[in-house]
Amino acid sequence: MNLTTTIDEKSAKAPGPFPNGHPSVLKRKVGVLLVNLGTPDGTDKKSMWRYLREFLSDPRVIEMPKVLWYPILYGIVLNTRPKKSGENYKKIWNTERDESPLRTYTRAQAEKLSEALRDLPDVVVDWGMRYGSPSTESAVNKLIAQGCDRIVMFPLYPQFSATTTATASDQLFRALMKIRAMPSVRTVPAYYDEPVYIEALARSIEQHLASLDFEPEMILASYHGIPKPYFERGDPYHCHCVKTTRLLRERLGMSDKKLMTTFQSRFGAQEWLQPYTDKTVERLAKEGVKSIAIVNPGFSSDCIETLEEIAGENAEIFHHAGGKNFSHIPCLNDSAEGMAVIEAITRRELMGWV
């Protein structure tokens, strides 16, 4: 005798009927939460101080005992850096929306992903920041208020680092610790070697190079750096970056003499991952290289580090050292190529829930 009983899936998940007086229950939904690094609310000193305090107080970012770091942070850094950082943000600020480009692009990515997933009516998309606003906690609360009892958190960092991906997860779970009816959660893994990501990067590079009136002699794949001791303690970030560049070379048919890995945005006196982007740019120019381009595969969206540091500061360094042609290749942002990556990975991570 066949004792297997077939249960209609929709009936098994049906929430009712409820007893009289039972509070209304929202239809169960799945939330998708895009999370990026963060942004100040303005370029003024107060906004920059608030943002930098939150960012630089994160023990994942600064792995130094508070008793040693906080006197430096509050005594020196937060008294000098906010003004300088504010001036740099002013150079790239989205004045039309009065916000940073990172916030503009992250919002656009969420809106376009929501539209792309319109065939999944029980999926709700929102976005938040690890530092600054909108906060991860506020985004989680919005999803829960819409009936989401499951959440897929998508950290928009292609390569994993404890300083980025891990701290985004930390912040998500801090928010969940305050919720009694806590939703189930999945976190999207790093996608540094995903074929859809490599293809999107390659196409964006090819399209940009085709638009130039010069051919770069060298292309730098510049990633945000981390202190070398973090790597020595086991952070896989360096390995992920190197693999992304290698896969890009293979896809583009370039050698390591044409496309090389460098690291930018170092902070403090300790050694960071090398080679440094700014030093490499200067060296190449002094060696007679006249034309270069820089791409930022570690950033899902253009931000202060790509628009001001690379397209601004490094262009000046190159020209000052004797270089002639410099071009910054935009990040994937909310382009068709960039959205193809986010959508493909999101749909995969939603499997079994929708």
XYZ file of C-alpha atoms in Angstrom:
354
model
C 0.000 0.000 0.000
C 1.242 3.480 -0.836
C 1.163 5.435 2.403
C 2.540 8.647 0.852
C 0.168 11.537 1.317
C 0.297 14.413 -1.120
C -0.307 17.774 0.493
C -1.199 20.780 -1.548
C 1.638 23.252 -0.955
C -0.605 26.307 -0.829
C -2.890 24.618 1.681
C 0.095 23.671 3.857
C 1.183 27.312 3.999
C -2.288 28.756 4.538
C -2.244 30.936 7.686
C -5.945 30.696 8.584
C -8.639 30.427 9.582
C -7.913 32.513 12.670
C -10.047 32.712 15.823
C -12.268 35.716 16.396
C -10.344 38.785 17.427
C -7.018 37.549 16.011
C -4.938 40.461 14.638
C -4.633 40.650 10.873
C -1.654 38.859 9.349
C 0.150 40.186 6.313
C 0.667 37.924 3.360
C 4.062 36.245 3.657
C 6.671 37.832 1.428
C 10.398 37.579 0.789
C 12.540 40.686 1.122
C 15.674 41.425 -0.877
C 17.935 43.926 0.850
C 20.751 45.556 -1.117
C 23.443 46.866 1.243
C 26.299 49.175 0.336
C 29.063 50.733 2.413
C 27.522 54.048 3.336
C 27.558 57.758 2.804
C 27.433 61.007 4.750
C 24.172 62.960 4.660
C 25.966 66.119 3.592
C 29.369 67.644 2.936
C 29.321 69.885 6.005
C 31.652 69.226 8.928
C 28.907 67.919 11.243
C 27.644 65.362 8.711
C 31.161 64.232 7.859
C 32.098 63.936 11.561
C 29.041 61.792 12.270
C 29.692 59.514 9.301
C 33.434 59.133 9.919
C 32.877 58.455 13.612
C 30.547 55.558 12.814
C 32.801 54.211 10.063
C 36.101 54.487 11.912
C 34.661 53.166 15.183
C 33.916 49.825 13.530
C 36.311 47.199 14.971
C 36.134 45.334 11.649
C 37.596 48.404 9.915
C 40.148 49.410 12.547
C 41.492 46.288 14.254
C 43.120 48.115 17.113
C 42.200 48.062 20.826
C 39.849 50.935 21.604
C 42.120 52.116 24.401
C 44.776 52.800 21.763
C 42.614 53.824 18.810
C 39.979 56.080 20.373
C 42.440 58.763 21.601
C 43.747 58.954 18.017
C 40.254 58.900 16.518
C 38.721 61.524 18.779
C 41.887 63.519 19.435
C 43.274 63.782 15.901
C 41.299 62.125 13.100
C 37.834 63.539 13.845
C 39.309 66.996 14.388
C 41.103 67.107 11.029
C 39.589 64.651 8.548
C 35.912 65.799 8.376
C 36.755 69.118 6.738
C 39.099 67.572 4.172
C 36.707 64.733 3.403
C 33.844 67.201 3.058
C 35.795 69.204 0.476
C 36.460 66.025 -1.499
C 32.800 65.013 -1.381
C 31.807 68.434 -2.699
C 33.730 67.661 -5.898
C 31.546 64.677 -6.725
C 28.288 65.514 -4.891
C 24.988 64.985 -6.701
C 23.734 68.546 -6.267
C 20.417 67.845 -8.004
C 19.420 65.310 -5.342
C 21.692 66.743 -2.645
C 23.284 63.378 -1.948
C 26.392 61.357 -2.739
C 26.583 59.358 -5.977
C 26.744 56.145 -3.947
C 23.292 56.799 -2.513
C 21.945 57.746 -5.952
C 23.260 54.596 -7.586
C 22.271 52.225 -4.770
C 18.704 53.537 -4.817
C 18.609 53.145 -8.610
C 19.904 49.573 -8.343
C 17.139 48.701 -5.890
C 14.456 50.322 -8.023
C 15.620 48.583 -11.178
C 15.923 45.234 -9.420
C 12.366 45.601 -8.136
C 11.187 46.223 -11.684
C 13.195 43.274 -13.021
C 11.595 40.969 -10.419
C 8.010 42.073 -11.147
C 7.271 38.468 -12.208
C 7.758 37.546 -8.522
C 4.916 39.462 -6.820
C 5.780 38.161 -3.352
C 9.291 39.636 -3.457
C 9.947 43.097 -2.000
C 13.200 44.943 -2.720
C 14.733 47.636 -0.516
C 18.173 49.081 0.172
C 20.260 50.324 3.062
C 23.747 51.340 4.139
C 26.192 49.850 6.613
C 27.117 53.355 7.756
C 24.924 56.416 7.518
C 21.396 56.495 6.158
C 19.176 54.837 5.236
C 20.421 52.444 7.887
C 20.341 48.673 7.578
C 18.018 48.554 10.588
C 15.491 50.932 9.031
C 15.483 48.909 5.806
C 14.917 45.651 7.712
C 12.005 47.185 9.607
C 10.441 48.398 6.360
C 10.632 44.909 4.868
C 9.106 43.296 7.947
C 6.310 45.894 7.971
C 5.431 44.722 4.449
C 5.094 41.113 5.563
C 8.575 39.772 4.817
C 9.337 36.771 7.022
C 12.401 35.892 4.964
C 15.145 38.252 3.821
C 17.955 37.839 1.295
C 20.692 40.318 2.201
C 22.894 41.236 -0.788
C 26.146 42.996 0.243
C 27.213 44.876 -2.879
C 30.888 43.927 -2.518
C 32.121 41.546 -5.254
C 35.188 40.468 -3.242
C 34.805 39.369 0.380
C 36.568 41.193 3.180
C 35.863 41.292 6.876
C 36.034 45.091 6.544
C 33.086 45.174 4.127
C 30.980 42.029 3.647
C 31.379 40.724 7.187
C 30.584 44.014 8.867
C 27.486 44.401 6.681
C 26.312 41.031 8.003
C 27.184 42.113 11.547
C 24.951 45.139 11.181
C 22.091 43.098 9.777
C 22.146 40.721 12.730
C 22.414 43.587 15.199
C 19.129 44.818 13.763
C 17.591 41.347 13.975
C 18.606 41.021 17.638
C 16.003 43.666 18.445
C 13.174 41.777 16.737
C 11.195 39.132 18.599
C 9.608 37.548 15.493
C 12.914 37.487 13.648
C 12.735 36.647 9.918
C 14.822 33.920 8.344
C 17.866 35.299 6.551
C 20.200 34.411 3.716
C 23.314 36.407 2.875
C 24.612 36.489 -0.679
C 28.194 35.212 -0.976
C 30.984 37.121 -2.678
C 30.674 37.041 -6.459
C 34.221 37.923 -7.504
C 34.509 34.990 -9.914
C 30.909 34.663 -11.080
C 30.806 34.380 -14.906
C 27.985 36.944 -15.144
C 30.079 39.441 -13.165
C 33.260 38.889 -15.174
C 31.302 39.201 -18.424
C 29.660 42.427 -17.280
C 33.021 43.939 -16.317
C 34.588 42.874 -19.597
C 31.782 44.365 -21.657
C 31.886 47.635 -19.733
C 35.636 47.865 -20.314
C 35.296 47.068 -24.019
C 32.542 49.639 -24.467
C 34.503 52.324 -22.665
C 37.737 51.674 -24.538
C 35.851 51.833 -27.838
C 34.663 55.336 -26.912
C 38.183 56.705 -26.330
C 40.245 58.556 -28.916
C 43.388 56.813 -27.648
C 44.425 53.271 -26.767
C 45.695 52.772 -23.210
C 49.117 51.208 -22.994
C 48.210 49.902 -19.560
C 44.949 49.269 -17.686
C 44.989 49.166 -13.897
C 42.373 47.168 -12.009
C 42.371 49.203 -8.812
C 40.745 47.745 -5.695
C 40.212 49.336 -2.294
C 43.118 48.250 -0.130
C 43.194 46.714 3.336
C 46.063 46.713 5.829
C 48.525 43.921 5.074
C 48.182 42.423 8.596
C 44.463 41.803 7.914
C 45.430 39.658 4.926
C 48.086 37.857 6.969
C 45.437 37.011 9.585
C 43.327 35.243 6.981
C 41.204 37.820 5.150
C 40.650 36.338 1.640
C 40.206 39.734 -0.014
C 43.580 39.864 -1.765
C 43.059 36.425 -3.296
C 39.604 37.388 -4.521
C 40.901 40.571 -6.152
C 43.758 38.799 -7.898
C 41.392 36.142 -9.232
C 38.952 38.745 -10.553
C 41.766 40.405 -12.494
C 43.038 37.079 -13.822
C 39.591 36.108 -15.072
C 39.215 39.534 -16.655
C 42.548 39.110 -18.450
C 41.460 35.746 -19.795
C 38.117 37.104 -20.978
C 39.670 40.198 -22.593
C 42.673 38.356 -24.015
C 45.134 40.619 -22.220
C 48.458 39.838 -20.569
C 49.590 40.885 -17.101
C 51.638 43.567 -18.845
C 48.418 45.145 -20.133
C 46.059 44.619 -17.177
C 47.446 44.613 -13.635
C 46.090 44.668 -10.075
C 46.721 47.627 -7.749
C 45.289 48.818 -4.424
C 44.118 52.279 -3.400
C 42.710 54.299 -0.477
C 45.223 53.420 2.227
C 44.865 55.115 5.582
C 47.357 55.473 8.423
C 51.028 54.572 8.684
C 50.978 50.756 8.471
C 51.644 48.835 5.276
C 48.643 48.018 3.105
C 48.219 45.629 0.182
C 50.563 46.489 -2.654
C 51.240 47.642 -5.320
C 49.675 50.996 -4.476
C 47.609 52.558 -7.257
C 48.920 56.121 -6.881
C 52.559 55.019 -6.771
C 52.044 52.783 -9.807
C 50.394 55.595 -11.777
C 53.313 57.903 -10.981
C 55.900 55.243 -11.835
C 54.324 54.402 -15.164
C 54.259 58.044 -16.216
C 57.906 58.544 -15.231
C 58.845 55.411 -17.192
C 57.366 56.922 -20.339
C 53.883 55.451 -20.429
C 51.672 58.121 -21.974
C 48.217 56.549 -21.891
C 46.475 54.560 -19.154
C 42.975 53.675 -17.985
C 41.803 52.571 -14.547
C 38.847 50.336 -13.733
C 37.513 49.619 -10.217
C 36.223 46.017 -10.145
C 35.864 46.027 -6.362
C 33.195 48.739 -6.346
C 29.631 48.034 -7.461
C 28.935 51.774 -7.680
C 30.968 54.886 -8.295
C 31.709 56.773 -5.095
C 34.250 59.075 -3.467
C 37.045 56.516 -3.935
C 36.447 56.142 -7.667
C 35.236 59.576 -8.745
C 37.439 61.798 -6.604
C 40.422 59.598 -5.761
C 40.851 57.820 -9.103
C 39.239 60.067 -11.730
C 40.490 63.158 -9.907
C 43.628 62.683 -7.802
C 45.228 59.875 -9.791
C 44.605 61.650 -13.077
C 46.489 64.645 -11.649
C 49.325 62.422 -10.447
C 49.650 60.846 -13.892
C 49.657 64.146 -15.781
C 52.023 65.798 -13.305
C 54.510 62.925 -13.710
C 54.525 63.240 -17.512
C 51.546 61.173 -18.646
C 49.237 62.407 -21.385
C 46.017 60.394 -21.701
C 44.122 59.186 -18.643
C 40.658 57.674 -18.418
C 38.589 56.298 -15.579
C 36.293 53.417 -16.576
C 32.991 53.833 -14.691
C 31.771 51.193 -12.269
C 28.888 48.961 -13.305
C 26.485 51.138 -11.307
C 22.876 50.685 -12.473
C 23.871 49.995 -16.094
C 22.291 47.136 -18.014
C 25.452 45.096 -17.437
C 25.516 45.876 -13.729
C 21.842 45.072 -13.242
C 22.270 41.780 -15.085
C 24.745 40.754 -12.380
C 22.546 41.800 -9.464
C 19.421 40.213 -10.950
C 21.062 36.904 -11.861
C 22.607 36.442 -8.416
C 19.427 37.530 -6.629
C 17.269 35.066 -8.561
C 19.678 32.263 -7.723
C 19.671 33.103 -4.012
C 15.869 33.298 -3.970
C 15.543 29.705 -5.185
C 13.527 27.571 -2.780
C 11.867 30.644 -1.268
C 9.884 31.754 -4.304
